[in-house]
């Protein structure tokens, strides 16, 4: 069942309607069962139009369905098909089943009731009925080998293309994405169930912003740099060159399928690498990225997309790419690291989180509550940097709690197509199970649920779940929940809250809310984490000039921003010397006289002031002249 409240129907009627809906639309390989859609939330719009008698009849029937066993309900629905041939004294309730219950179920499922006119709703559930079926083993192996063959030959070409030209190749992508924006958003929503605004802000805006950053900054950041050579290497030129690695394997999770495809892929390409990309089997966006790259005229071999699950990912690693760039859970990250270590493949790991929000009693509580709520439930809580723990200072706890509850109850939740919904539904049943387990564990250990009490632990429509009375003995405060949860905990002092924030295996991101910026900065420095926002939330990843990455079990390495380019580059150190006949002082032969001069020269080099400089010059010149004396003819 997908809904807990209706102004016209009781919970029992909703349960009965959901049961009848599943009998009528049980779902199959391509379509979800009725109860696995969020459309039941629209029931009041239909019930508003019913006459009071019809509404009562409808309530009675669906209430009855909720207590009858499913086979009996199925039998009654079948019998209703023959309502017209039944004796008149018994026919009316069966007519009501036909027109009322069946009519409502089909209308909810197939009709877009949020539009001003009635249109057939595009059914958005292909992957929700199960992950992409894997291809036969031999076909998959052939595809993997082909992908690496193509990528390796592309990487040889890419290596020779200057950076400015690589950037020119990527330029049209921004325009192509904007042109195809609605197609992209539809595909993201269809596979993830997120709200239109969530999809737009993080996946369209985020990607465009990243591409703009590449165009503006990559040229400078990846250009050759000069490093100082120092007195000891006087006359030599020191440089740093950023060169491609070869073929980079990017593996992504399901929560931001478009963003996590384009951002790593284009970062690797700009650095001159060919890419083999494996999306999540849950949200593959099959064919979409290929189409966009083709439309942008990006050479076909530069990016190879291989679809499949974890086993496919593991087979891709066996092809020994020059680098693995992985975004996903800490559990899988560990497996990848193990496998990569066999071949000594460098790995970048962007993993899970359990991010704390810390609210001091001098914070602007309305703003802090709005920010913390957004941070916890955006993308329905399925973000690696979601707020998953909220620590509130003693004096502000009750007021903050009130604000959060007030705002959480106003969250609009559905899979919309006009940007009017705050959050969508969960992407996978597996995640729903984890959230139910964490919630029940917390309630069993004494937590109190302040919102979302009616969530049935099965529906993918999970409302914001605000809790209090939580402790660190609960899973909801220790393990990654990855859902719209807001466990609130009281703290008193700065030291206490730093300890609480650091009492976690993870260290991805955090937020600190206080008027006192010096204090907020002290806390931000005290937390072991890769990212932190002060008086804001999840904002570091909103700036593509900042690096992104984690500490502890949240992973290692950085991507995005200047430092992000290092993940995809062979950073080559270069010294250029003149083509002279000179023999270096540190080359053979070693002699006692050379040793003495070297010692004096070193003393001069590391002694401050004019005395040191003179000592260095005098002994350096003597050493130089001694070094040029030949050892004898061969
Ligand atoms: P996951 O680890 O289950 O899967 C991620 C990817 O790895 C998928 O493509 C999957 O097919 C692949 N995979 C699984 N086993 C593999 C193996 N043995 N070898 C190679 N590939 C394998 O993660 P998920 O459930 O898809 O995503 C959710 C997780 O991702 C959460 O923990 C979330 O915090 C994390 N995440 C992290 C970031 C970040 O930047 N730090 C961003 C988004 C999501």
XYZ file of C-alpha atoms and ligand atoms in Angstrom:
678
model
C 0.000 0.000 0.000
C 1.334 3.377 -0.963
C -0.551 5.887 1.135
C -1.541 6.458 4.721
C -3.903 9.377 4.686
C -6.937 10.535 2.706
C -9.415 13.181 3.727
C -12.311 11.008 2.452
C -11.258 7.427 3.125
C -9.973 5.712 6.226
C -6.775 3.694 6.292
C -8.749 0.472 5.943
C -10.426 1.652 2.752
C -7.068 2.678 1.337
C -5.697 -0.755 2.156
C -8.695 -2.415 0.471
C -8.343 -0.233 -2.622
C -4.660 -1.075 -2.804
C -5.456 -4.805 -2.500
C -8.066 -4.614 -5.284
C -5.633 -2.539 -7.361
C -2.977 -5.243 -7.150
C -5.479 -7.877 -8.213
C -6.447 -5.792 -11.225
C -2.913 -4.628 -12.054
C -0.452 -7.146 -10.608
C 2.453 -5.771 -12.711
C 4.736 -7.698 -15.005
C 8.242 -7.423 -16.448
C 7.655 -3.942 -17.716
C 4.957 -2.423 -15.534
C 4.767 -2.141 -11.765
C 1.934 -3.492 -9.664
C -0.664 -0.896 -8.690
C 0.567 -0.607 -5.088
C 4.119 0.059 -6.247
C 3.151 3.339 -7.836
C 2.594 6.597 -5.975
C -0.708 7.304 -7.746
C -2.914 6.278 -4.834
C -2.033 9.652 -3.332
C -4.374 11.184 -5.934
C -7.461 9.351 -4.638
C -8.936 12.445 -2.977
C -9.118 14.220 -6.318
C -11.490 11.496 -7.540
C -13.327 11.189 -4.237
C -13.972 14.955 -4.288
C -16.153 14.433 -7.357
C -18.206 11.526 -5.961
C -21.667 12.062 -4.537
C -21.770 11.522 -0.753
C -23.737 8.247 -1.294
C -21.280 6.927 -3.847
C -18.422 7.855 -1.552
C -20.020 5.943 1.324
C -20.635 2.910 -0.912
C -17.046 3.071 -2.159
C -15.738 3.333 1.395
C -17.810 0.395 2.512
C -16.656 -1.828 -0.371
C -12.969 -1.023 -0.089
C -13.159 -1.345 3.696
C -14.666 -4.797 3.197
C -11.899 -5.720 0.723
C -9.292 -4.881 3.311
C -10.543 -7.599 5.686
C -11.433 -10.257 3.107
C -8.724 -12.667 1.964
C -7.285 -11.821 -1.484
C -8.792 -14.900 -3.276
C -12.253 -13.817 -2.101
C -11.695 -10.251 -3.328
C -10.470 -11.684 -6.651
C -13.651 -13.789 -6.891
C -15.866 -10.774 -6.175
C -14.078 -8.706 -8.815
C -14.545 -11.508 -11.356
C -18.204 -11.828 -10.461
C -18.575 -8.076 -11.003
C -17.753 -8.619 -14.697
C -21.103 -10.378 -14.886
C -23.015 -7.778 -12.846
C -25.594 -7.260 -15.558
C -26.550 -10.939 -15.644
C -26.945 -11.165 -11.841
C -30.401 -10.952 -10.222
C -31.338 -7.313 -9.621
C -31.525 -7.700 -5.828
C -27.800 -8.550 -5.676
C -26.417 -6.627 -8.692
C -25.915 -3.051 -7.236
C -22.800 -3.730 -5.113
C -21.207 -5.560 -8.069
C -21.969 -2.594 -10.326
C -20.273 -0.456 -7.713
C -17.211 -2.719 -7.903
C -17.167 -2.361 -11.682
C -17.726 1.347 -11.981
C -16.389 2.476 -8.629
C -13.463 0.318 -7.601
C -12.234 -0.762 -11.047
C -12.855 2.679 -12.497
C -10.898 4.363 -9.718
C -7.997 1.895 -9.934
C -7.633 2.267 -13.705
C -8.050 6.040 -13.546
C -5.380 6.355 -10.901
C -3.010 4.084 -12.758
C -3.427 5.243 -16.317
C -4.550 8.839 -16.051
C -2.582 11.920 -15.178
C -4.869 13.576 -12.672
C -2.468 16.370 -11.958
C -2.807 17.775 -15.485
C -5.654 20.154 -16.274
C -6.927 17.765 -18.919
C -6.946 14.005 -18.758
C -4.045 12.407 -20.555
C -2.620 8.945 -20.544
C 0.302 8.970 -18.180
C 3.578 7.717 -19.485
C 4.289 4.625 -17.460
C 7.550 5.208 -15.722
C 8.449 1.968 -14.151
C 10.577 -0.152 -16.399
C 13.472 -0.678 -13.997
C 11.365 -0.561 -10.920
C 10.139 -4.022 -11.828
C 13.617 -5.403 -11.465
C 17.121 -4.688 -12.644
C 18.243 -4.897 -16.249
C 18.439 -8.556 -17.248
C 22.056 -9.561 -17.873
C 22.970 -10.662 -21.421
C 24.200 -14.240 -21.977
C 27.709 -14.806 -20.579
C 29.500 -15.198 -23.932
C 27.818 -12.108 -25.387
C 28.858 -10.114 -22.348
C 32.474 -11.259 -22.462
C 32.655 -10.347 -26.151
C 31.211 -6.879 -25.420
C 33.683 -6.298 -22.570
C 36.647 -7.262 -24.739
C 35.373 -5.134 -27.603
C 34.871 -2.158 -25.269
C 38.448 -2.321 -24.043
C 39.836 -2.901 -27.524
C 38.023 0.205 -28.786
C 38.897 2.275 -25.730
C 42.581 1.348 -25.907
C 42.848 2.331 -29.526
C 40.913 5.550 -28.787
C 43.274 6.338 -25.922
C 46.245 6.217 -28.321
C 44.487 8.798 -30.511
C 43.318 10.932 -27.597
C 46.830 11.122 -26.168
C 47.913 12.999 -29.293
C 45.033 15.482 -29.305
C 46.013 18.725 -27.568
C 43.984 19.763 -24.550
C 42.447 22.795 -26.269
C 41.106 20.563 -29.017
C 39.753 17.994 -26.561
C 37.857 20.836 -24.909
C 36.486 21.933 -28.282
C 35.189 18.408 -28.850
C 33.277 18.556 -25.558
C 31.861 22.025 -26.159
C 28.657 21.020 -28.017
C 27.624 18.668 -25.193
C 26.224 21.516 -23.105
C 23.916 22.577 -25.895
C 22.868 19.013 -26.700
C 21.962 18.409 -23.054
C 19.871 21.580 -22.924
C 18.150 20.644 -26.161
C 17.314 17.171 -24.822
C 16.537 18.308 -21.311
C 13.017 16.928 -21.138
C 13.984 13.579 -22.598
C 16.782 13.313 -20.013
C 14.511 14.319 -17.134
C 11.807 11.861 -18.216
C 14.341 9.041 -18.347
C 15.807 9.929 -14.938
C 12.366 10.104 -13.339
C 11.211 6.912 -15.021
C 14.128 4.967 -13.592
C 14.582 6.621 -10.199
C 11.114 7.864 -9.205
C 12.567 11.220 -8.109
C 10.703 14.519 -8.325
C 11.166 16.678 -11.429
C 12.843 19.471 -9.442
C 15.262 17.063 -7.743
C 16.171 15.650 -11.149
C 16.534 19.082 -12.693
C 18.624 20.741 -10.006
C 21.132 18.029 -9.355
C 21.348 16.307 -12.685
C 20.721 18.959 -15.359
C 21.989 22.076 -13.600
C 24.811 20.140 -11.906
C 26.032 18.656 -15.180
C 25.851 21.948 -17.114
C 27.700 23.707 -14.328
C 30.412 21.056 -14.371
C 30.816 21.285 -18.150
C 31.082 25.074 -17.894
C 33.804 24.654 -15.258
C 35.745 22.329 -17.562
C 35.548 24.794 -20.433
C 36.598 27.720 -18.259
C 39.287 26.191 -16.087
C 40.662 22.938 -17.505
C 42.962 24.698 -19.969
C 44.770 26.561 -17.238
C 44.782 23.782 -14.650
C 46.001 21.086 -17.012
C 48.520 23.268 -18.804
C 52.256 22.669 -18.257
C 53.497 24.290 -15.053
C 56.902 25.503 -13.994
C 58.309 24.547 -10.611
C 61.190 26.351 -8.903
C 64.564 24.624 -9.358
C 66.354 26.236 -6.409
C 70.009 27.249 -6.029
C 71.362 23.716 -6.071
C 69.844 23.085 -9.515
C 70.640 26.508 -10.927
C 70.362 26.621 -14.722
C 67.896 23.743 -15.012
C 64.195 24.081 -15.850
C 61.667 22.184 -13.691
C 58.184 21.489 -15.037
C 55.009 19.526 -14.315
C 53.064 18.001 -17.212
C 49.567 16.561 -16.925
C 49.292 13.572 -19.191
C 46.570 11.003 -19.841
C 46.561 7.716 -17.973
C 45.113 5.620 -20.798
C 41.759 3.920 -20.269
C 39.749 4.867 -17.205
C 36.990 2.574 -15.953
C 34.161 4.561 -14.314
C 31.581 2.635 -12.282
C 28.548 4.502 -10.945
C 25.647 4.018 -8.518
C 21.909 4.484 -9.093
C 21.070 7.646 -7.189
C 22.158 10.320 -9.703
C 22.370 8.271 -12.900
C 22.888 11.134 -15.340
C 25.200 13.266 -13.226
C 27.320 10.273 -12.182
C 27.643 9.315 -15.839
C 28.580 12.650 -17.389
C 30.734 14.223 -14.665
C 33.318 11.429 -14.228
C 33.240 10.621 -17.945
C 33.954 14.162 -19.139
C 36.517 14.759 -16.385
C 38.432 11.709 -17.607
C 38.043 12.719 -21.274
C 39.299 16.252 -20.727
C 42.432 14.766 -19.206
C 42.923 12.811 -22.443
C 41.723 9.372 -21.386
C 39.372 6.983 -23.115
C 36.507 5.867 -20.879
C 34.784 2.589 -20.223
C 31.664 3.407 -18.255
C 29.395 1.036 -16.352
C 26.178 2.512 -14.989
C 24.192 0.891 -12.217
C 21.993 -1.987 -13.324
C 19.106 -0.297 -11.477
C 19.214 2.985 -13.408
C 21.118 2.342 -16.642
C 19.422 5.092 -18.739
C 20.079 2.660 -21.567
C 21.032 4.327 -24.837
C 20.533 7.884 -23.594
C 24.141 8.892 -22.983
C 25.283 7.249 -26.233
C 22.656 9.269 -28.128
C 23.738 12.546 -26.546
C 27.433 11.915 -27.192
C 26.623 11.030 -30.808
C 24.532 14.162 -31.245
C 27.407 16.216 -29.835
C 29.721 14.545 -32.409
C 32.028 13.139 -29.775
C 33.984 10.335 -31.468
C 32.287 7.034 -30.778
C 35.249 5.134 -29.387
C 36.120 7.717 -26.771
C 33.421 6.416 -24.428
C 32.415 2.771 -24.242
C 29.320 2.038 -22.192
C 28.938 -1.471 -20.855
C 25.670 -2.378 -19.151
C 25.479 -4.941 -16.395
C 25.584 -5.594 -12.670
C 28.379 -6.093 -10.154
C 29.656 -9.210 -11.924
C 30.036 -7.208 -15.113
C 31.888 -4.528 -13.127
C 34.271 -7.127 -11.775
C 34.935 -8.514 -15.275
C 35.707 -4.999 -16.471
C 38.344 -4.671 -13.747
C 39.921 -7.897 -15.006
C 40.641 -6.046 -18.265
C 43.182 -4.025 -16.259
C 42.223 -0.435 -17.013
C 44.876 2.133 -16.138
C 42.573 3.592 -13.468
C 39.306 2.769 -11.711
C 37.059 5.623 -10.709
C 34.339 4.182 -8.478
C 31.276 5.787 -6.933
C 29.124 3.530 -4.770
C 28.808 1.879 -1.395
C 31.693 1.307 1.009
C 30.954 -2.421 0.856
C 31.509 -2.569 -2.918
C 34.397 -0.107 -2.671
C 36.249 -2.600 -0.507
C 35.683 -5.398 -3.045
C 36.932 -3.188 -5.851
C 40.031 -2.238 -3.919
C 40.757 -5.915 -3.256
C 40.417 -6.868 -6.908
C 42.365 -3.850 -8.153
C 45.209 -4.631 -5.753
C 45.829 -7.905 -7.628
C 46.791 -5.874 -10.699
C 48.046 -2.783 -8.820
C 45.458 -0.608 -10.575
C 45.114 2.834 -8.952
C 41.648 3.399 -7.565
C 39.599 6.432 -6.618
C 36.791 5.587 -4.204
C 33.785 7.865 -3.633
C 31.732 5.966 -1.063
C 28.898 6.255 1.440
C 28.255 8.670 4.276
C 26.393 9.304 7.521
C 26.566 13.059 7.554
C 25.961 15.090 10.711
C 24.211 18.463 10.876
C 25.141 20.443 13.996
C 22.762 23.205 15.082
C 23.839 25.633 17.820
C 21.296 27.527 19.886
C 22.263 30.892 18.351
C 21.494 29.716 14.806
C 18.623 31.176 12.825
C 16.386 28.219 13.613
C 13.897 28.647 10.775
C 16.656 28.724 8.198
C 18.604 25.923 9.889
C 15.479 23.723 9.990
C 14.704 24.449 6.330
C 18.298 23.645 5.352
C 18.597 20.522 7.474
C 15.240 19.223 6.223
C 16.243 19.810 2.608
C 19.624 18.175 3.222
C 17.953 15.121 4.720
C 15.138 14.562 2.237
C 16.341 15.949 -1.101
C 16.393 13.123 -3.638
C 14.222 11.330 -1.037
C 17.296 11.023 1.183
C 19.176 9.001 -1.429
C 22.303 11.155 -1.578
C 25.732 10.181 -0.351
C 25.891 13.548 1.455
C 22.339 13.463 2.860
C 22.003 14.728 6.407
C 21.480 11.513 8.390
C 22.211 12.703 11.943
C 21.035 15.966 13.484
C 22.645 17.255 16.691
C 20.842 20.221 18.253
C 22.119 22.244 21.205
C 20.077 21.814 24.369
C 18.592 25.331 24.534
C 17.253 25.215 20.980
C 16.130 21.598 20.819
C 12.388 22.017 21.385
C 12.063 25.055 19.125
C 14.093 23.414 16.360
C 12.077 20.200 16.654
C 8.861 22.188 16.265
C 10.194 23.932 13.148
C 11.344 20.679 11.555
C 8.038 18.905 12.214
C 6.087 21.874 10.903
C 8.112 21.969 7.697
C 8.354 18.176 7.254
C 4.568 17.831 7.318
C 4.330 20.242 4.390
C 6.584 18.276 2.062
C 4.793 17.454 -1.194
C 5.677 13.976 -2.383
C 4.937 12.494 -5.790
C 6.520 11.784 -9.151
C 5.428 14.988 -10.842
C 6.164 16.300 -14.289
C 5.950 20.047 -13.694
C 8.406 20.655 -10.862
C 5.684 21.093 -8.222
C 6.654 18.173 -6.016
C 9.335 18.424 -3.309
C 10.381 14.799 -3.259
C 9.621 11.675 -5.216
C 9.585 8.074 -4.149
C 12.358 5.607 -3.329
C 14.181 4.033 -6.264
C 14.574 0.497 -4.964
C 12.759 -1.941 -2.684
C 16.115 -3.060 -1.298
C 16.684 0.440 0.112
C 13.125 0.553 1.501
C 13.934 -2.596 3.485
C 17.068 -1.033 4.980
C 15.145 2.080 6.044
C 12.412 -0.056 7.642
C 15.048 -2.081 9.480
C 16.834 1.036 10.795
C 13.551 2.636 11.832
C 12.279 -0.438 13.668
C 15.627 -0.951 15.372
C 15.515 2.674 16.606
C 11.899 2.397 17.823
C 12.675 -0.870 19.609
C 15.558 0.820 21.420
C 13.430 3.744 22.602
C 13.346 6.310 19.797
C 10.134 8.259 19.231
C 8.814 8.856 15.712
C 7.456 12.380 15.288
C 6.360 12.308 11.631
C 5.568 9.576 9.107
C 4.021 7.253 11.736
C 1.764 5.687 9.148
C 4.440 4.556 6.740
C 3.802 0.833 6.297
C 7.514 -0.196 5.940
C 6.900 -1.454 2.398
C 5.733 1.420 0.272
C 8.307 3.328 -1.726
C 6.469 6.510 -0.825
C 8.392 7.233 2.373
C 7.542 10.577 3.964
C 10.137 12.484 6.034
C 10.727 10.457 9.205
C 11.634 12.779 12.107
C 12.757 10.968 15.270
C 13.867 11.962 18.752
C 15.282 10.061 21.725
C 17.889 8.463 19.502
C 21.293 7.186 20.650
C 24.467 5.945 18.999
C 23.516 2.367 19.859
C 20.932 2.539 17.061
C 21.576 1.625 13.425
C 19.861 4.829 12.365
C 22.733 6.807 13.944
C 25.580 4.532 12.841
C 24.867 2.897 9.473
C 24.069 4.572 6.161
C 20.244 4.668 5.954
C 19.924 6.388 2.546
C 16.361 7.544 3.042
C 14.414 10.620 4.239
C 15.277 10.262 7.931
C 15.941 13.006 10.496
C 17.041 11.561 13.849
C 17.394 14.479 16.310
C 19.769 14.271 19.264
C 20.558 16.834 21.997
C 24.084 18.048 22.789
C 25.456 20.558 25.290
C 29.058 21.502 24.530
C 31.372 21.965 21.545
C 33.644 19.103 22.592
C 30.718 16.783 23.070
C 29.304 17.468 19.618
C 32.693 17.031 17.919
C 32.988 13.634 19.615
C 29.480 12.702 18.530
C 30.055 13.803 14.938
C 33.312 11.843 14.762
C 31.796 8.737 16.344
C 31.165 7.291 12.897
C 32.900 5.038 10.393
C 32.119 7.605 7.726
C 33.461 11.073 6.958
C 31.944 12.425 3.782
C 30.283 15.748 4.596
C 28.836 17.798 7.451
C 27.044 21.049 8.167
C 27.410 23.464 11.094
C 24.801 26.105 11.910
C 25.663 29.048 14.181
C 25.785 32.835 14.211
C 29.232 32.623 15.775
C 31.424 31.944 12.737
C 34.601 31.442 14.784
C 32.852 28.692 16.718
C 31.381 27.157 13.561
C 34.866 27.095 12.039
C 36.305 25.416 15.173
C 33.710 22.688 14.828
C 34.235 22.378 11.076
C 37.973 21.871 11.663
C 37.312 19.355 14.434
C 35.203 17.012 12.305
C 37.021 14.310 10.349
C 35.317 14.690 7.006
C 35.987 15.474 3.353
C 33.510 18.370 3.045
C 31.776 20.780 5.358
C 29.281 23.630 4.869
C 28.836 26.393 7.450
C 25.298 27.799 7.726
C 24.397 25.847 4.620
C 24.095 22.224 3.645
C 25.456 19.938 0.897
C 26.830 23.036 -0.754
C 30.462 22.103 -1.301
C 29.411 19.731 -4.070
C 27.410 22.606 -5.547
C 30.669 24.360 -6.397
C 32.534 22.605 -9.175
C 35.681 24.520 -8.316
C 35.885 22.622 -5.006
C 37.247 19.095 -4.794
C 34.910 16.346 -3.614
C 35.781 13.198 -1.700
C 35.654 11.505 1.668
C 37.620 10.522 4.745
C 37.483 7.212 6.662
C 35.096 4.665 5.101
C 33.676 7.353 2.818
C 36.600 6.707 0.520
C 39.740 8.415 -0.686
C 40.949 10.549 -3.522
C 39.296 13.697 -4.813
C 37.445 14.563 -7.972
C 36.071 17.817 -9.380
C 37.786 21.181 -9.052
C 41.490 21.627 -9.632
C 42.447 18.635 -7.492
C 39.894 16.502 -9.325
C 41.945 16.599 -12.515
C 44.764 14.860 -10.691
C 42.584 11.760 -10.347
C 42.596 11.308 -14.113
C 46.140 12.395 -14.938
C 49.622 11.017 -14.903
C 51.352 13.922 -13.250
C 54.745 13.898 -14.846
C 57.727 15.706 -13.324
C 60.236 16.990 -15.838
C 63.688 18.570 -15.565
C 65.234 20.127 -18.640
C 68.977 20.690 -18.661
C 71.201 22.174 -21.332
C 72.900 19.769 -23.712
C 76.395 20.684 -22.381
C 79.587 18.666 -21.850
C 79.492 19.235 -18.126
C 79.687 16.372 -15.651
C 77.361 16.754 -12.627
C 79.014 17.117 -9.220
C 76.989 14.229 -7.787
C 78.091 11.830 -10.549
C 81.210 9.603 -10.235
C 83.990 9.648 -9.292
C 83.350 10.182 -5.582
C 86.508 11.441 -3.841
C 87.370 12.671 -0.349
C 88.024 16.187 -1.723
C 84.640 16.263 -3.453
C 82.986 15.018 -0.273
C 84.535 17.872 1.787
C 83.482 20.506 -0.750
C 79.972 19.038 -0.949
C 79.689 19.208 2.830
C 80.822 22.867 2.909
C 78.500 23.775 0.053
C 75.537 22.138 1.857
C 76.341 24.087 5.038
C 76.353 27.282 3.005
C 73.065 26.408 1.308
C 71.253 25.884 4.604
C 72.851 28.742 6.561
C 70.898 31.993 6.505
C 72.409 35.350 5.478
C 75.322 36.551 3.389
C 77.819 34.263 5.152
C 75.869 31.206 4.034
C 75.536 32.509 0.489
C 79.305 33.159 0.183
C 80.103 29.722 1.619
C 77.703 28.142 -0.871
C 79.098 30.046 -3.894
C 82.761 29.505 -3.076
C 82.455 25.776 -2.358
C 79.933 25.246 -5.155
C 82.289 26.726 -7.753
C 85.238 24.680 -6.418
C 83.114 21.529 -6.530
C 82.012 22.337 -10.060
C 85.580 22.783 -11.258
C 86.744 19.607 -9.498
C 83.889 17.654 -11.063
C 84.924 18.609 -14.576
C 88.397 17.052 -14.102
C 88.410 13.819 -16.093
C 88.886 10.526 -14.330
C 91.299 9.393 -17.018
C 90.828 8.265 -20.569
C 88.992 4.976 -21.197
P 26.781 -0.233 -5.021
O 28.107 -0.226 -4.361
O 25.861 -1.339 -4.719
O 26.944 -0.232 -6.619
C 27.644 0.790 -7.280
C 28.121 0.262 -8.627
O 29.069 -0.772 -8.424
C 27.012 -0.333 -9.488
O 27.221 0.052 -10.811
C 27.237 -1.833 -9.324
O 26.778 -2.596 -10.411
C 28.743 -1.898 -9.227
N 29.292 -3.078 -8.552
C 28.734 -3.815 -7.570
N 29.585 -4.811 -7.210
C 30.694 -4.680 -7.972
C 31.922 -5.403 -8.070
N 32.195 -6.444 -7.280
N 32.838 -4.995 -8.973
C 32.599 -3.920 -9.768
N 31.459 -3.213 -9.725
C 30.515 -3.586 -8.830
O 26.125 1.176 -4.697
P 24.659 1.648 -5.044
O 23.716 0.943 -4.153
O 24.461 1.612 -6.501
O 24.734 3.206 -4.638
C 24.507 3.696 -3.373
C 25.808 3.939 -2.643
O 26.622 4.841 -3.383
C 25.596 4.613 -1.298
O 26.424 4.009 -0.345
C 26.017 6.054 -1.544
O 26.426 6.730 -0.391
C 27.118 5.859 -2.524
N 27.370 7.086 -3.285
C 28.532 7.758 -3.071
C 28.784 8.951 -3.739
C 30.051 9.728 -3.514
O 30.398 10.551 -4.356
N 30.757 9.526 -2.407
C 27.838 9.453 -4.630
C 26.664 8.736 -4.839
C 26.448 7.547 -4.155
